[in-house]
CSV table of C-alpha atoms in Angstrom, one decimal:
chain,number,residue,atom,x,y,z
V,261,MET,CA,22.0,-139.4,130.2
V,262,SER,CA,19.4,-140.9,127.8
V,263,VAL,CA,20.3,-140.5,124.1
V,264,VAL,CA,18.1,-139.8,121.1
V,265,SER,CA,20.3,-140.1,118.1
V,266,SER,CA,20.5,-137.9,115.0
V,267,VAL,CA,18.7,-134.9,116.6
V,268,LEU,CA,20.0,-131.4,116.1
V,269,VAL,CA,19.6,-128.6,118.5
V,270,PRO,CA,16.1,-127.0,117.8
V,271,TYR,CA,15.7,-123.6,116.3
V,272,ALA,CA,16.4,-121.8,119.5
V,273,SER,CA,18.8,-119.1,120.6
V,274,TYR,CA,20.3,-118.7,124.1
V,275,LEU,CA,21.5,-115.8,126.3
V,276,ARG,CA,23.9,-117.3,129.0
V,277,VAL,CA,25.8,-116.0,131.9
V,278,TYR,CA,29.0,-117.7,133.0
V,279,GLU,CA,30.0,-116.9,136.6
V,280,PRO,CA,33.5,-117.4,138.2
V,281,LEU,CA,33.7,-120.1,140.8
V,282,ALA,CA,34.0,-117.4,143.5
V,283,ALA,CA,30.4,-116.5,142.9
V,284,PHE,CA,29.2,-119.8,144.3
V,285,GLY,CA,29.0,-120.7,148.0
V,286,GLU,CA,29.9,-124.1,149.3
V,287,PRO,CA,29.2,-126.9,148.7
V,288,GLU,CA,28.2,-125.8,145.2
V,289,ARG,CA,31.6,-124.2,144.5
V,290,GLY,CA,33.3,-127.5,145.3
V,291,HIS,CA,31.0,-129.3,142.9
V,292,TRP,CA,31.7,-126.9,140.0
V,293,THR,CA,35.4,-127.0,140.7
V,294,ARG,CA,35.5,-130.7,140.4
V,295,TYR,CA,33.1,-130.6,137.5
V,296,ALA,CA,35.3,-128.2,135.5
V,297,ARG,CA,38.2,-130.7,135.6
V,298,ARG,CA,36.2,-133.3,133.7
V,299,VAL,CA,37.3,-134.2,130.2
V,300,ASP,CA,33.9,-135.4,129.0
V,301,LEU,CA,31.9,-132.3,129.6
V,302,PRO,CA,28.3,-132.6,128.1
V,303,THR,CA,27.0,-130.2,125.4
V,304,ALA,CA,23.7,-128.5,124.7
V,305,GLN,CA,23.0,-131.4,122.3
V,306,ASP,CA,23.2,-133.8,125.3
V,307,GLU,CA,20.8,-131.7,127.3
V,308,LEU,CA,18.3,-131.6,124.3
V,309,ARG,CA,18.6,-135.4,123.8
V,310,GLY,CA,17.8,-136.0,127.5
V,311,SER,CA,14.8,-133.7,127.4
V,312,LEU,CA,13.5,-135.4,124.2
V,313,ALA,CA,13.9,-138.8,125.8
V,314,GLY,CA,11.6,-137.7,128.6
V,315,LEU,CA,8.8,-137.2,126.1
V,316,VAL,CA,9.0,-140.9,124.9
V,317,PRO,CA,7.4,-142.6,128.0
V,318,THR,CA,3.7,-142.7,128.7
V,319,PRO,CA,2.8,-140.4,130.4
V,320,PRO,CA,5.7,-138.1,129.2
V,321,VAL,CA,8.1,-136.5,131.6
V,322,ALA,CA,7.5,-132.8,131.0
V,323,VAL,CA,10.2,-131.6,133.5
V,324,PRO,CA,13.1,-133.6,134.9
V,325,VAL,CA,12.4,-135.1,138.3
V,326,GLN,CA,15.8,-133.9,139.6
V,327,GLU,CA,17.7,-130.8,138.9
V,328,SER,CA,20.7,-131.1,136.5
V,329,GLY,CA,24.1,-131.0,138.0
V,330,ASP,CA,25.6,-130.1,134.6
V,331,ALA,CA,26.9,-126.7,133.3
V,332,PHE,CA,28.7,-125.1,130.4
V,333,VAL,CA,32.3,-124.2,131.3
V,334,ALA,CA,34.5,-121.5,129.9
V,335,VAL,CA,37.9,-120.0,130.8
V,336,VAL,CA,37.7,-116.2,130.9
V,337,ASP,CA,41.1,-114.4,131.3
V,338,GLY,CA,42.5,-117.4,133.0
V,339,THR,CA,39.5,-117.8,135.4
V,340,ILE,CA,37.2,-120.8,135.2
V,341,CYS,CA,33.6,-119.7,134.8
V,342,VAL,CA,30.5,-121.9,134.8
V,343,CYS,CA,26.9,-121.5,133.4
V,344,PRO,CA,24.7,-124.0,135.3
V,345,TRP,CA,22.1,-125.7,133.1
V,346,ARG,CA,19.3,-125.7,135.7
V,347,THR,CA,17.3,-127.8,133.3
V,348,ARG,CA,14.5,-128.5,135.7
V,349,MET,CA,13.9,-124.8,136.5
V,350,ARG,CA,14.1,-123.8,132.9
V,351,GLY,CA,11.7,-126.5,132.0
V,352,TRP,CA,9.1,-125.1,134.5
V,353,LEU,CA,9.6,-121.6,133.1
V,354,ALA,CA,9.2,-122.8,129.5
V,355,MET,CA,5.9,-124.5,130.4
V,356,SER,CA,4.3,-121.1,130.9
V,357,GLU,CA,5.2,-120.1,127.3
V,358,LEU,CA,3.9,-123.2,125.5
V,359,GLY,CA,0.4,-122.0,125.0
V,360,GLY,CA,1.6,-119.2,122.8
V,361,LEU,CA,3.7,-121.5,120.6
V,362,PHE,CA,1.4,-124.5,119.8
V,363,PRO,CA,-2.3,-125.0,119.1
V,364,ALA,CA,-4.2,-126.5,122.1
V,365,THR,CA,-4.7,-129.8,120.2
V,366,VAL,CA,-1.0,-130.2,119.5
V,367,LEU,CA,0.0,-129.2,123.0
V,368,ASP,CA,-2.5,-131.7,124.6
V,369,ALA,CA,-1.2,-134.5,122.4
V,370,VAL,CA,2.5,-133.9,123.3
V,371,LEU,CA,1.9,-132.9,127.0
V,372,PRO,CA,-1.5,-133.9,128.3
V,373,PRO,CA,-3.2,-131.4,130.6
V,374,VAL,CA,-2.8,-133.6,133.6
V,375,VAL,CA,1.0,-133.7,133.1
V,376,ARG,CA,1.2,-130.0,132.7
V,377,GLY,CA,-1.0,-129.5,135.8
V,378,GLN,CA,1.3,-131.7,137.9
V,379,ALA,CA,4.4,-129.9,136.6
V,380,THR,CA,2.8,-126.5,137.5
V,381,ALA,CA,1.9,-127.7,141.0
V,382,ASP,CA,5.5,-128.9,141.5
V,383,TYR,CA,6.9,-125.6,140.4
V,384,GLU,CA,4.7,-123.6,142.7
V,385,ARG,CA,5.8,-125.6,145.7
V,386,TRP,CA,9.4,-125.3,144.6
V,387,ALA,CA,9.2,-121.6,144.0
V,388,GLU,CA,7.9,-121.0,147.5
V,389,ARG,CA,11.0,-122.6,148.9
V,390,ASN,CA,13.3,-120.9,146.4
V,391,PRO,CA,12.0,-117.3,145.9
V,392,ASP,CA,15.4,-115.9,144.8
V,393,ALA,CA,16.2,-118.6,142.2
V,394,ARG,CA,17.0,-117.4,138.7
V,395,PRO,CA,18.2,-119.1,135.5
V,396,TRP,CA,21.7,-118.7,134.1
V,397,ILE,CA,20.2,-119.3,130.6
V,398,ARG,CA,17.4,-117.6,128.7
V,399,THR,CA,16.0,-119.2,125.5
V,400,THR,CA,13.9,-118.0,122.6
V,401,VAL,CA,12.8,-119.9,119.5
V,402,TRP,CA,13.0,-118.9,115.8
V,403,HIS,CA,14.6,-115.5,116.6
V,404,VAL,CA,17.0,-113.5,118.7
V,405,PRO,CA,15.4,-110.7,120.7
V,406,VAL,CA,16.6,-107.2,119.7
V,407,ARG,CA,17.3,-106.4,123.4
V,408,TRP,CA,19.9,-109.2,123.6
V,409,PHE,CA,22.0,-107.6,120.8
V,410,VAL,CA,22.2,-104.4,122.8
V,411,LEU,CA,24.7,-106.1,125.1
V,412,PHE,CA,27.3,-106.9,122.5
V,413,ASP,CA,29.6,-105.3,120.0
V,414,ASP,CA,30.2,-106.5,116.4
V,415,GLU,CA,33.9,-107.1,117.2
V,416,GLU,CA,32.8,-109.7,119.7
V,417,ARG,CA,31.1,-111.8,117.0
V,418,GLU,CA,32.4,-115.3,116.4
V,419,CYS,CA,31.1,-117.0,113.2
V,420,VAL,CA,31.9,-120.4,111.7
V,421,THR,CA,30.0,-121.4,108.6
V,422,ASP,CA,31.9,-124.4,107.3
V,423,GLY,CA,32.1,-126.6,110.3
V,424,GLY,CA,29.5,-129.1,109.2
V,425,ALA,CA,26.1,-129.8,110.8
V,426,GLU,CA,27.6,-129.9,114.3
V,427,GLY,CA,30.3,-127.3,113.8
V,428,ARG,CA,28.3,-124.2,112.6
V,429,LEU,CA,28.4,-121.4,115.0
V,430,LEU,CA,27.4,-117.7,115.5
V,431,ARG,CA,27.9,-116.3,119.0
V,432,TYR,CA,28.9,-113.2,120.9
V,433,ARG,CA,30.8,-113.1,124.2
V,434,THR,CA,31.4,-110.0,126.4
V,435,PRO,CA,32.4,-109.2,130.0
V,436,MET,CA,29.5,-108.5,132.3
V,437,VAL,CA,30.7,-105.0,133.0
V,438,GLN,CA,30.5,-104.2,129.2
V,439,ALA,CA,27.1,-105.7,128.9
V,440,ARG,CA,25.7,-103.6,131.7
V,441,ARG,CA,27.3,-100.5,130.4
V,442,ARG,CA,25.9,-100.9,126.9
V,443,LEU,CA,22.5,-101.7,128.2
V,444,ALA,CA,22.4,-98.6,130.5
V,445,ARG,CA,23.6,-96.4,127.7
V,446,ALA,CA,21.0,-97.8,125.2
V,447,LEU,CA,18.2,-97.5,127.8
V,448,ARG,CA,19.1,-93.8,128.4
V,449,THR,CA,19.1,-93.1,124.7
V,450,LEU,CA,15.7,-94.7,124.1
V,451,ARG,CA,14.1,-92.9,127.0
V,452,GLU,CA,15.4,-89.6,125.7
V,453,THR,CA,14.4,-90.1,122.1
V,454,VAL,CA,11.4,-92.4,121.8
V,455,ASP,CA,8.3,-93.2,123.6
V,456,GLU,CA,8.3,-96.1,126.2
V,457,GLY,CA,7.7,-99.4,124.4
V,458,PRO,CA,8.5,-103.1,124.2
V,459,LEU,CA,12.3,-102.6,123.6
V,460,THR,CA,12.6,-100.2,126.6
V,461,GLU,CA,10.6,-102.5,128.8
V,462,GLY,CA,12.6,-105.5,127.6
V,463,LEU,CA,15.9,-103.8,128.4
V,464,VAL,CA,14.8,-103.0,131.9
V,465,GLU,CA,13.9,-106.6,132.5
V,466,VAL,CA,17.2,-107.9,131.1
V,467,GLY,CA,19.1,-105.4,133.2
V,468,ARG,CA,17.4,-106.6,136.3
V,469,TRP,CA,18.4,-110.1,135.4
V,470,LEU,CA,22.0,-109.2,134.8
V,471,GLU,CA,22.2,-107.5,138.2
V,472,GLU,CA,21.7,-110.9,139.8
V,473,PHE,CA,25.2,-112.1,138.7
V,474,HIS,CA,28.8,-111.6,139.7
V,475,PRO,CA,30.3,-108.5,138.2
V,476,ARG,CA,33.2,-110.5,136.7
V,477,ALA,CA,30.9,-112.9,134.9
V,478,MET,CA,30.8,-113.3,131.1
V,479,VAL,CA,27.6,-112.9,129.0
V,480,GLU,CA,27.1,-115.0,125.8
V,481,LEU,CA,24.6,-114.8,123.0
V,482,ASP,CA,24.5,-118.1,121.1
V,483,TYR,CA,22.5,-118.6,117.9
V,484,GLY,CA,22.2,-122.2,118.9
V,485,GLY,CA,20.0,-124.2,116.5
V,486,LEU,CA,19.2,-121.1,114.4
V,487,VAL,CA,22.5,-121.6,112.5
V,488,HIS,CA,20.8,-124.6,110.9
V,489,ALA,CA,18.0,-122.5,109.6
V,490,LEU,CA,20.4,-120.1,107.8
V,491,SER,CA,22.5,-120.6,104.7
V,492,SER,CA,26.2,-120.1,105.0
V,493,GLU,CA,25.9,-116.8,103.1
V,494,ARG,CA,23.1,-115.5,105.4
V,495,LEU,CA,25.0,-116.6,108.5
V,496,ALA,CA,28.2,-114.9,107.4
V,497,GLY,CA,26.2,-111.7,106.5
V,498,ASP,CA,24.3,-111.5,109.7
V,499,ARG,CA,25.6,-108.4,111.6
V,500,SER,CA,22.6,-107.9,113.8
V,501,ALA,CA,24.6,-106.5,116.8
V,502,ALA,CA,26.1,-103.9,114.5
V,503,ASP,CA,22.7,-103.0,113.1
V,504,VAL,CA,21.3,-102.5,116.7
V,505,ALA,CA,24.4,-100.4,117.7
V,506,GLU,CA,24.0,-98.3,114.5
V,507,GLY,CA,20.4,-97.7,115.2
V,508,ILE,CA,20.9,-96.6,118.8
V,509,ALA,CA,23.8,-94.4,117.8
V,510,ALA,CA,21.6,-92.7,115.1
V,511,LEU,CA,18.9,-92.0,117.7
V,512,ARG,CA,21.6,-90.6,120.1
V,513,SER,CA,22.7,-88.1,117.3
V,514,GLY,CA,19.1,-87.2,116.4
V,515,ASP,CA,19.1,-89.0,113.0
V,516,HIS,CA,15.8,-90.9,113.2
V,517,ASP,CA,15.9,-91.7,109.5
V,518,ALA,CA,19.2,-93.5,109.8
V,519,ALA,CA,17.9,-95.3,112.9
V,520,GLY,CA,14.8,-96.4,110.9
V,521,VAL,CA,17.1,-97.8,108.1
V,522,ALA,CA,19.1,-99.8,110.6
V,523,TYR,CA,16.1,-101.2,112.3
V,524,GLY,CA,14.4,-102.0,109.0
V,525,ARG,CA,17.4,-104.0,107.9
V,526,LEU,CA,17.3,-105.9,111.2
V,527,ALA,CA,13.6,-106.5,111.1
V,528,GLU,CA,13.7,-107.8,107.6
V,529,ARG,CA,16.5,-110.3,108.4
V,530,TRP,CA,14.6,-111.8,111.3
V,531,ARG,CA,11.2,-111.7,109.6
V,532,ALA,CA,12.7,-114.0,107.0
V,533,VAL,CA,13.9,-116.4,109.7
V,534,ARG,CA,10.6,-116.4,111.6
V,535,ASP,CA,8.7,-117.1,108.4
V,536,LEU,CA,10.5,-120.4,108.2
V,537,GLN,CA,8.6,-121.5,111.3
V,538,SER,CA,5.4,-121.9,109.3
V,539,SER,CA,7.0,-123.3,106.2
V,540,ASN,CA,6.9,-127.0,105.4
């Protein structure tokens, strides 16, 4: 894999699903079984470096020519689980969001219209042949969507603030069955207490995505590069999943004032992070 040195993971967060090997049919199951035995498993940093290397040539390579055969690997209750990168598919999906992230002049300079047009055409042909394909990884930049926190409990939070530039970490991991249960309960509470809105719609969409995976999978929320945008104190004090759970519990009990306080605390925390996007 091509390497661009001294590059940190960008300010993005990730929602990942790790599935047991039994969820995959052959020959893919055999590939992941052999892959999980490797001692030199690549990291998210490696994927980023490879993607950035694709932007160096002229014209740039917007989306990998071939699909990645890499994955994240985790052992869950003694069972090997994998989260395929599917970098090519995720690259195509990310292309549709670029217009809302960059001014047209910047976007055209980085990825000329002819390059984006070719990538879009390639994706449309691929999607016709793979109508049921879905990513194992979802990505957002400069924040973590509120709907993602609904899937987790504060006790599942893992935080490392003193691991150096490469070792800082904030993530949550939970069994798929717990994630689905929490989402269903939160969705029921919102529909009973507030008007239909973006959070409700977002939960429905995430729920449909989760239903595509094996019931014994694991769900992970990883702050990714966002940990580099936060001081150690702010990282240690970030209890966003607890704030979301507190707000939903308050709505369930009819205490809208307490729900507003919890949501306000959450909104202020992430407003401060998103403001960094426009700072110098």
